[in-house]
Short mmCIF file of C-alpha atoms in Angstrom, two decimals:
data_model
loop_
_atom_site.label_atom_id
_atom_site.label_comp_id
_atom_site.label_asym_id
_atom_site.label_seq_id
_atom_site.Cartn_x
_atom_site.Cartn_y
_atom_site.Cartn_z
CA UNK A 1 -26.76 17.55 11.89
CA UNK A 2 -27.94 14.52 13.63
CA UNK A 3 -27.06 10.96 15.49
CA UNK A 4 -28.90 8.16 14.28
CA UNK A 5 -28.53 4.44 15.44
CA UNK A 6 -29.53 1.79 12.66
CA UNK A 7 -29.54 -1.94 12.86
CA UNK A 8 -30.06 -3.51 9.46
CA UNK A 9 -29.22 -2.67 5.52
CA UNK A 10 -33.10 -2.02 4.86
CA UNK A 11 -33.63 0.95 7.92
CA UNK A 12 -29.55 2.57 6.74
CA UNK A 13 -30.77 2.96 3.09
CA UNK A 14 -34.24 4.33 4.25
CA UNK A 15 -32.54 7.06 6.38
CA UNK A 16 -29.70 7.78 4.00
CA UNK A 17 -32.26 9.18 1.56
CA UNK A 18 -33.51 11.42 3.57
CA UNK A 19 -29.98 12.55 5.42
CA UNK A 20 -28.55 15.86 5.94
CA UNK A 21 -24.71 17.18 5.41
CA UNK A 22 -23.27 15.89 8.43
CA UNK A 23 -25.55 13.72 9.55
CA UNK A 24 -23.81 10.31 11.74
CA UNK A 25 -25.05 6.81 11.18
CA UNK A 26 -24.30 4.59 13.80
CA UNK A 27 -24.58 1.26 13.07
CA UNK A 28 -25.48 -1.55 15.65
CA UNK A 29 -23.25 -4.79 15.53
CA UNK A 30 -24.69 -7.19 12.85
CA UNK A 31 -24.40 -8.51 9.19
CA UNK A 32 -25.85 -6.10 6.86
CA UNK A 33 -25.65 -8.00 3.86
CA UNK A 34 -24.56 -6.76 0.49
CA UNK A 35 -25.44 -3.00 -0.20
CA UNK A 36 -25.09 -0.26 -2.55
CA UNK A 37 -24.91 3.21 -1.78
CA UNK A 38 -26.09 4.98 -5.26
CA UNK A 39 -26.74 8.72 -5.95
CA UNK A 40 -26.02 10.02 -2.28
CA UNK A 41 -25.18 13.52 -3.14
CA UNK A 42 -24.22 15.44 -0.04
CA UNK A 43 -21.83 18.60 0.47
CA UNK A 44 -20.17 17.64 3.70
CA UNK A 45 -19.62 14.17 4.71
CA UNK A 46 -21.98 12.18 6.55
CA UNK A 47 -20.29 9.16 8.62
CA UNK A 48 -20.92 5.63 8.50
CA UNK A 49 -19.49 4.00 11.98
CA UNK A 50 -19.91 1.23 14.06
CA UNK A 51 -21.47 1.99 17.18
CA UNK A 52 -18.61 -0.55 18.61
CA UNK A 53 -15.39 -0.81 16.72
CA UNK A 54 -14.24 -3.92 18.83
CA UNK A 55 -17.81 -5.31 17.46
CA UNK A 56 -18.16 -3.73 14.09
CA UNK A 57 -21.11 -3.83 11.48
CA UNK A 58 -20.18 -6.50 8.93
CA UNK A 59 -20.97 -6.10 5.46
CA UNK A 60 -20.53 -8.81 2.51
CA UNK A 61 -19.51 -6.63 0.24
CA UNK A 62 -20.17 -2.80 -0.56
CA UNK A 63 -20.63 -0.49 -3.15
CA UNK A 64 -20.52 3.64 -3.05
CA UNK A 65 -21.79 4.53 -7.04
CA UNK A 66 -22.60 8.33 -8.38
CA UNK A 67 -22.07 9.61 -4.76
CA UNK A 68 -19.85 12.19 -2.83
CA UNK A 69 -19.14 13.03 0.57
CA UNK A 70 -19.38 9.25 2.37
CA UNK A 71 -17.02 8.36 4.78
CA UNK A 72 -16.80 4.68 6.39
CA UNK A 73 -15.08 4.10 9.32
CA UNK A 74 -14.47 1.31 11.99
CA UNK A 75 -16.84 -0.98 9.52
CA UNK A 76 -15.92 -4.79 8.48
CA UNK A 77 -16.42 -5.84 5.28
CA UNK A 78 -15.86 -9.40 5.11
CA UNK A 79 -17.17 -11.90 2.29
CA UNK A 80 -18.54 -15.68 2.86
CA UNK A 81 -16.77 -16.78 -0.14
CA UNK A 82 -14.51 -16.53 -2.54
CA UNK A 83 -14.69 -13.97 -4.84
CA UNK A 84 -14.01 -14.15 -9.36
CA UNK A 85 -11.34 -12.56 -11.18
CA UNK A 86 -12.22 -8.69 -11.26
CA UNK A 87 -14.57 -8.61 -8.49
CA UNK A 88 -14.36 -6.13 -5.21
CA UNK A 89 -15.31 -6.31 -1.85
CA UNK A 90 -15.76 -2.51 -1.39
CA UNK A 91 -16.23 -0.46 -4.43
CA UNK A 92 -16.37 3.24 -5.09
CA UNK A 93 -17.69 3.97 -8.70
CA UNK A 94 -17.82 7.62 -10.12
CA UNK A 95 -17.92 9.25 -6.72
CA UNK A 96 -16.44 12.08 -4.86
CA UNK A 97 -15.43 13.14 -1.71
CA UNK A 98 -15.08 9.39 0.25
CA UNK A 99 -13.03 8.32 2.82
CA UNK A 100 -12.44 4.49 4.20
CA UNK A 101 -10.83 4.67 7.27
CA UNK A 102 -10.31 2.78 10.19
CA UNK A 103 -12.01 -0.25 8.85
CA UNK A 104 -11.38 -4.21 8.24
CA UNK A 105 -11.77 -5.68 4.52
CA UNK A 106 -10.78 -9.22 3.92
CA UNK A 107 -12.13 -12.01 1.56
CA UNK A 108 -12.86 -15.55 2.92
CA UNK A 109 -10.78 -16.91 5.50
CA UNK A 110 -9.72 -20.46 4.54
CA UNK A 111 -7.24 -22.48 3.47
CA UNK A 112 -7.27 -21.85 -0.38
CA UNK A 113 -3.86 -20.78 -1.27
CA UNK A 114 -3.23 -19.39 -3.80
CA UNK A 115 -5.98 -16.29 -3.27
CA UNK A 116 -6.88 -15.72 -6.87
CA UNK A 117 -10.48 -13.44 -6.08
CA UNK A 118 -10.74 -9.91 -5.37
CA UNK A 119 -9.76 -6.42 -5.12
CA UNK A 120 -9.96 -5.36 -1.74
CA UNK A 121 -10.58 -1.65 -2.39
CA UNK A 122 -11.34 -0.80 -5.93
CA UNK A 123 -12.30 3.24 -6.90
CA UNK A 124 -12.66 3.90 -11.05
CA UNK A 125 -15.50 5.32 -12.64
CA UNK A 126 -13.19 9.20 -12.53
CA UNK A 127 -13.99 9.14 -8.78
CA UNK A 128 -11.97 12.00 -7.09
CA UNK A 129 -11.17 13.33 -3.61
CA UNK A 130 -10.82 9.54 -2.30
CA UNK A 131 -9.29 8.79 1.31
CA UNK A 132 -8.17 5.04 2.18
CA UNK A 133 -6.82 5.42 6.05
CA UNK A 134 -5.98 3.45 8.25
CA UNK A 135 -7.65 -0.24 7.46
CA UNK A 136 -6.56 -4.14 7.82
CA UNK A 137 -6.98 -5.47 4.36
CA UNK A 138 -6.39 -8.49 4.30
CA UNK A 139 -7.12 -12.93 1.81
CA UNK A 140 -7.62 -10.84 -1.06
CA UNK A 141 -6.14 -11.09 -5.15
CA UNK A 142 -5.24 -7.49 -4.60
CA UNK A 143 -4.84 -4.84 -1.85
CA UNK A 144 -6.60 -1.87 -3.56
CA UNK A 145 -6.93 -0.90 -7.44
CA UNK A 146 -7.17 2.73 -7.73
CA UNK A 147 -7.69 3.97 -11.63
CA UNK A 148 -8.65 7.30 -12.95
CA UNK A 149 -8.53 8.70 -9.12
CA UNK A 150 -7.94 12.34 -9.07
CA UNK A 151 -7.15 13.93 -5.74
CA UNK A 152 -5.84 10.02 -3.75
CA UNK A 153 -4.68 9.28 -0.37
CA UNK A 154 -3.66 5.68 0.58
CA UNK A 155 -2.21 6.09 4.07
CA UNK A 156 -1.16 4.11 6.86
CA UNK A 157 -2.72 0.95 5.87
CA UNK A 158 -2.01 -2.98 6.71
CA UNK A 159 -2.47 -5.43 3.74
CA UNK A 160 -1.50 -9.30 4.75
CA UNK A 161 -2.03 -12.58 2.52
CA UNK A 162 -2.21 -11.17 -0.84
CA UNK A 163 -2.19 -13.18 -3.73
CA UNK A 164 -0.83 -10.67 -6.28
CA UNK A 165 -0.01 -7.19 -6.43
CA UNK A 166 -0.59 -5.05 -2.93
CA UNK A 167 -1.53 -1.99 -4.80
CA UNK A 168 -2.26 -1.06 -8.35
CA UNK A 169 -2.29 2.20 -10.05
CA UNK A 170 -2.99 3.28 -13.08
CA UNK A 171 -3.94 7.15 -14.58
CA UNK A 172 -4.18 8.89 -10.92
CA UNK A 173 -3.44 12.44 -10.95
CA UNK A 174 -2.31 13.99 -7.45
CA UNK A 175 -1.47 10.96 -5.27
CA UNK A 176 -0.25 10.59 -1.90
CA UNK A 177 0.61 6.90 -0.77
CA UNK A 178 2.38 7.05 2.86
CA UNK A 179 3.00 4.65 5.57
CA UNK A 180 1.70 2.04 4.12
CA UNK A 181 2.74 -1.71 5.50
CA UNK A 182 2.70 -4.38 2.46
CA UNK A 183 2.37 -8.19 3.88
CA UNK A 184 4.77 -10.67 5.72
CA UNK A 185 2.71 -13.56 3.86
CA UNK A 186 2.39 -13.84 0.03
CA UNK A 187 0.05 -16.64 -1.18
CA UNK A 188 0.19 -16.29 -4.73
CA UNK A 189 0.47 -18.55 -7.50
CA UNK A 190 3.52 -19.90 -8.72
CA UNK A 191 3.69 -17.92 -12.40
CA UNK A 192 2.23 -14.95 -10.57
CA UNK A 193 3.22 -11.16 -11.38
CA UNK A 194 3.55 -9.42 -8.21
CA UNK A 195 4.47 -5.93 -6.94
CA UNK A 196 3.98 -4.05 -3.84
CA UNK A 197 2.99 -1.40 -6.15
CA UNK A 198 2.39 -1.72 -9.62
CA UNK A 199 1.61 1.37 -12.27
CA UNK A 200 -0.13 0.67 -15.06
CA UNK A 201 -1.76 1.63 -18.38
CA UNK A 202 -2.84 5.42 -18.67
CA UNK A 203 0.41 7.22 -17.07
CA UNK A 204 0.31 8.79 -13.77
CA UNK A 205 1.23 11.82 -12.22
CA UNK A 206 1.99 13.89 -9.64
CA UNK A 207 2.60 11.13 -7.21
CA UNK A 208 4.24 11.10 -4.01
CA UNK A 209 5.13 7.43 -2.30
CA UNK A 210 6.78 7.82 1.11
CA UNK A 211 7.63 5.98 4.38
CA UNK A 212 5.96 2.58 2.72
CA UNK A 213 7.32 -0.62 4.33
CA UNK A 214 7.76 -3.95 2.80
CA UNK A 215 9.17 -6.73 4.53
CA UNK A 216 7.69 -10.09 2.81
CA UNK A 217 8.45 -13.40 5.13
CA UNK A 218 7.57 -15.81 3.14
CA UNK A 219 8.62 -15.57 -0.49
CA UNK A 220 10.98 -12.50 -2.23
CA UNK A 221 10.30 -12.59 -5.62
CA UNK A 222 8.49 -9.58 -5.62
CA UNK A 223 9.33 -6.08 -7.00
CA UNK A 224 8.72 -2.90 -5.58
CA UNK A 225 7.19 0.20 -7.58
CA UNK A 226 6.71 -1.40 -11.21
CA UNK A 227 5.70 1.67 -13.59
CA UNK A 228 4.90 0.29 -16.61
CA UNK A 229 1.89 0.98 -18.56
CA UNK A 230 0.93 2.00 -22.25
CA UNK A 231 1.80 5.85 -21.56
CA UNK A 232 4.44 7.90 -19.64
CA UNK A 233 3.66 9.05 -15.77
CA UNK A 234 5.70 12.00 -14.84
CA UNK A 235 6.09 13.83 -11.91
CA UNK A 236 6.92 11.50 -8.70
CA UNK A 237 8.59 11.86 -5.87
CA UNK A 238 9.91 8.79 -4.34
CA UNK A 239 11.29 8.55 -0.49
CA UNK A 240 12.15 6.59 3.09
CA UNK A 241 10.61 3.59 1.65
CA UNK A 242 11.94 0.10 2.94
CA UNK A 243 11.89 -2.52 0.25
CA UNK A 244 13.49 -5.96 1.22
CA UNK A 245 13.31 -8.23 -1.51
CA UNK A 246 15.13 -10.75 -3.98
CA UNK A 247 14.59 -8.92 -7.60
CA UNK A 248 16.28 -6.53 -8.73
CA UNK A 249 13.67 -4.17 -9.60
CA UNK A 250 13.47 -2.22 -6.46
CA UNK A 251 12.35 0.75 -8.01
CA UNK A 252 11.30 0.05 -12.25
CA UNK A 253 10.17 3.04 -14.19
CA UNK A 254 10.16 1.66 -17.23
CA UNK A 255 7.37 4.10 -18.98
CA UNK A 256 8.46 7.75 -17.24
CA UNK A 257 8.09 10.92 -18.89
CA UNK A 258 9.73 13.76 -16.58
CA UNK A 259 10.07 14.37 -13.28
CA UNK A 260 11.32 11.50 -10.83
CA UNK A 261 12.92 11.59 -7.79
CA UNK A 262 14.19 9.25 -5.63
CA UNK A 263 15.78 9.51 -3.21
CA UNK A 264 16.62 8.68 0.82
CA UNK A 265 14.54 4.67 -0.11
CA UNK A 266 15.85 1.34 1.63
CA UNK A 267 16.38 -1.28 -1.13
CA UNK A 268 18.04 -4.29 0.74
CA UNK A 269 18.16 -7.96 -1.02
CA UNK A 270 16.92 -11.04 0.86
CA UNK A 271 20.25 -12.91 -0.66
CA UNK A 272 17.85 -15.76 -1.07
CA UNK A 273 17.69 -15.91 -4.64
CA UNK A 274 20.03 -16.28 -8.01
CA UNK A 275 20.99 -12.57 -8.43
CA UNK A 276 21.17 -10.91 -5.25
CA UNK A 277 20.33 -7.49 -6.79
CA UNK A 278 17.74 -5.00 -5.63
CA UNK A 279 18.58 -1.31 -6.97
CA UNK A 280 16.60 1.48 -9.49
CA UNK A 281 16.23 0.53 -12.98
CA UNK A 282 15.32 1.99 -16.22
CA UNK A 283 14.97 5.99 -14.86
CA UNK A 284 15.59 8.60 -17.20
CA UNK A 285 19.14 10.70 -17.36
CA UNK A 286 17.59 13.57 -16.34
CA UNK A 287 15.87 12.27 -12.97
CA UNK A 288 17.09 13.29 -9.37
CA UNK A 289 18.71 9.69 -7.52
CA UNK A 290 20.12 10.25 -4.14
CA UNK A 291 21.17 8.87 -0.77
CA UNK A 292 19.36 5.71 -1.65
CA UNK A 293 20.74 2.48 -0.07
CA UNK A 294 20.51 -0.28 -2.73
CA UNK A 295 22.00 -3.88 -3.47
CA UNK A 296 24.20 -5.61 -5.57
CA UNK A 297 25.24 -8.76 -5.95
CA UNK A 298 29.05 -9.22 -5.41
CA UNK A 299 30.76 -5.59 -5.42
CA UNK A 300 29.31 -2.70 -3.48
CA UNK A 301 30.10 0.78 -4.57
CA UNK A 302 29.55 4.71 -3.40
CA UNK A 303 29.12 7.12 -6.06
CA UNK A 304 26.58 9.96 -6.79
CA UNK A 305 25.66 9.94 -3.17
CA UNK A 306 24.26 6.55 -3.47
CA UNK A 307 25.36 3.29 -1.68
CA UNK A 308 25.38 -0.15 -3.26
CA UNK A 309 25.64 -2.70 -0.34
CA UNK A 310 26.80 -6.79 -1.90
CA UNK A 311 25.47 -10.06 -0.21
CA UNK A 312 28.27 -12.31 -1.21
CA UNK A 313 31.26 -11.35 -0.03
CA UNK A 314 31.61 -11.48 3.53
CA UNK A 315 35.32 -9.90 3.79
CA UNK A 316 34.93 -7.70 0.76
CA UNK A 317 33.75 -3.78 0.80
CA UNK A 318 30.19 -2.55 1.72
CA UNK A 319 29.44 -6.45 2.54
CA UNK A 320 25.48 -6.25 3.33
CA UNK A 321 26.17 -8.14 7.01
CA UNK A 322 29.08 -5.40 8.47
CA UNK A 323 26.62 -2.76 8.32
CA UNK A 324 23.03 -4.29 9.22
CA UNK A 325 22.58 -6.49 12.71
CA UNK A 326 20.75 -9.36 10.57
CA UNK A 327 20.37 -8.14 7.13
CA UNK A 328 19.96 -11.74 5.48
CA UNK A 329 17.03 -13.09 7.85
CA UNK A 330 14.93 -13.62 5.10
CA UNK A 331 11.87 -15.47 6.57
CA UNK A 332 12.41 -13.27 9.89
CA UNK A 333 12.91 -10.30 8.79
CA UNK A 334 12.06 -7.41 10.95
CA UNK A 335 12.65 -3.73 11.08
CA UNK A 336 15.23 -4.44 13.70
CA UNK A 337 17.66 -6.28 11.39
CA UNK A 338 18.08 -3.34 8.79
CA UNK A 339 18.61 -0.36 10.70
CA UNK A 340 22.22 0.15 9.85
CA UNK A 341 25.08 -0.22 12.68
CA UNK A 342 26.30 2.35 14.96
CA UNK A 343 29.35 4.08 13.26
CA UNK A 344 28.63 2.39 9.89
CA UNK A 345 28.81 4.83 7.59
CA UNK A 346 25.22 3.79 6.39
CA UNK A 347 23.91 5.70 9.53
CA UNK A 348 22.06 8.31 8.42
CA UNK A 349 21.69 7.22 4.90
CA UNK A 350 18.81 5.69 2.78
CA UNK A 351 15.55 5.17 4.96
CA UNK A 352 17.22 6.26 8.17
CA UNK A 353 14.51 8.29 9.26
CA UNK A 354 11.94 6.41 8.53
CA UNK A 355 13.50 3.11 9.88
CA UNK A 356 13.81 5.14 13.64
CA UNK A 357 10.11 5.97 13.26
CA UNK A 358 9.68 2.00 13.20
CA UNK A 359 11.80 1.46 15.57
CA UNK A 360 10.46 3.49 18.13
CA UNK A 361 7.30 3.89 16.98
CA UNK A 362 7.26 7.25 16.42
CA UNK A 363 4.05 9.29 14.92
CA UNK A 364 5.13 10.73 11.67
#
């Protein structure tokens, strides 16, 4: 194993060819261009860091193809335009074994609103054993686009001004997507289709999505998990997410074979738009729904060990405002305003845990 320090794209492909399992690349602050890392077949990882995370190595854009056992971190991939329909800033094509961590990827910083280019992260190609932890992804179509990963884990990142869908799924097999913050700031088009998460095409399974956080500013019109695709997923467990938005699809599994739970989620309603509903939809009889907190529009209920809370009614039962400090802040909102009251009996229920985390800050 060795320490190497390299200063341009030309002298990190050179000594990548000849690297050993291990090996760390250090790379000196700089613009390395566009780059592709193809056929890099090593049994442990060999790192790819910044020498100085507060001054990291900027790429344009950057590709990991036929390769296993990379791992990025404290890099900046950042693009000097705008990018097409389809197109990715970092991509990671029929590879194994690669993490992204600790890293920066954002397309063009300007003023064009809405952001109609790029998938920030995009893995396909069968790629397994892939690690997204940690980044700032950020002016991009699209958060990440993971399809046909086997073997996932999207954790603890920060996505801001995204123009469509934060993350999209489809045909991932043993998933983990935790802690993940979706964006204040929206900048999509007006017709747009957006989810925090959307599932798609080939079904999924054995997915677990916990402890996620979304808490749009800006505009509300925005589901939550979407599945929805041409075959069934199955298998997923669903829990202490914090969705605050105005649709009603909080939680949509529209296309679900077996296996969902959900349970101890956040669903709270922005009471911004016409329906003032944000609840589970569409889940089969036989799947496990408890101690969620979800909204309805003018009666709130308690039944199954779920709680309904209503946004219209400010003297009638389970009223959203007699049990949150400032539940209908919509452009403020904040973690603050939705951890229920003292004594309500919403303490303890829903995303309660998670919510305290927030609060305090707490390490999960």
């Amino acid at each position: 194993m060795s320490e190497t320090l390299i200063s341009n794209s030309s002298d990190l492909l050179i000594h990548l060819s000849t690297a050993s399992d291990g090996d760390i690349v250090l790379l000196a602050p700089g613009n390395y261009g566009s780059i592709e890392l193809k056929d890099l077949d090593f049994s442990e990882y060999v790192t790819i860091r910044s020498l100085d995370p507060k001054d990291p190595a900027v790429f344009d854009d950057l590709d990991i193809t036929s390769s296993s056992h990379i791992r990025l971190d404290s890099i900046h991939v950042s693009s000097p335009s705008n990018g097409g329909q389809g197109s990715e800033l970092l991509g990671i094509n029929g590879s194994h074994f690669i993490e992204v961590v600790n890293s920066e990827i954002n397309g063009l910083i300007d003023s064009e609103v809405p952001i109609t280019g790029y998938f920030g992260i995009h893995a396909d190609g069968e790629s397994s054993n892939v690690r997204i932890e940690g980044n700032y992804i950020h002016d991009v179509k699209n958060g990440t686009a993971m399809f046909g990963v086997e073997d996932l884990e999207l954790v603890s990142n920060t996505f801001e001004f995204i123009g469509e869908d934060t993350m999209k799924f489809a045909s991932v097999t043993n998933a983990l997507i935790e802690n993940n913050t979706g964006p204040q700031y929206i900048c999509a088009k007006v017709d747009a289709h957006e989810d925090f998460m959307q599932f798609q095409g080939s079904g999924s399974t054995n997915v677990v999505i916990r402890g996620n956080v979304f808490l749009p500013q800006n505009v509300h019109d925005i589901q939550g998990i979407h599945i929805k695709g041409s075959s069934d997923s199955s298998n997923f467990l669903i829990e202490q997410n914090i969705f605050y938005t105005q649709m009603a699809n909080g939680v949509n599994a529209e296309t679900f074979a077996d296996g969902l739970i959900i349970r101890d989620n956040t669903f709270l309603n922005s009471g911004t738009g016409s329906n003032g509903v944000t609840t589970i939809r569409n889940a089969p009889a036989d799947s496990i729904i408890q101690n969620n907190i979800t909204t309805s529009w003018d009666t709130g209920w308690y039944g199954d060990g779920n709680i309904s809370v209503q946004v219209t009614d400010s003297n009638g039962e389970w009223y959203v405002g007699n049990h949150f400090s400032n539940p209908l802040n919509a452009e403020q909102i904040t973690v603050h305003d939705i951890v229920p009251l003292p004594g309500s009996p919403l303490e303890g229920k829903g995303a309660y845990e998670r919510l305290i985390e927030l609060l305090f800050d707490l390490p999960r």
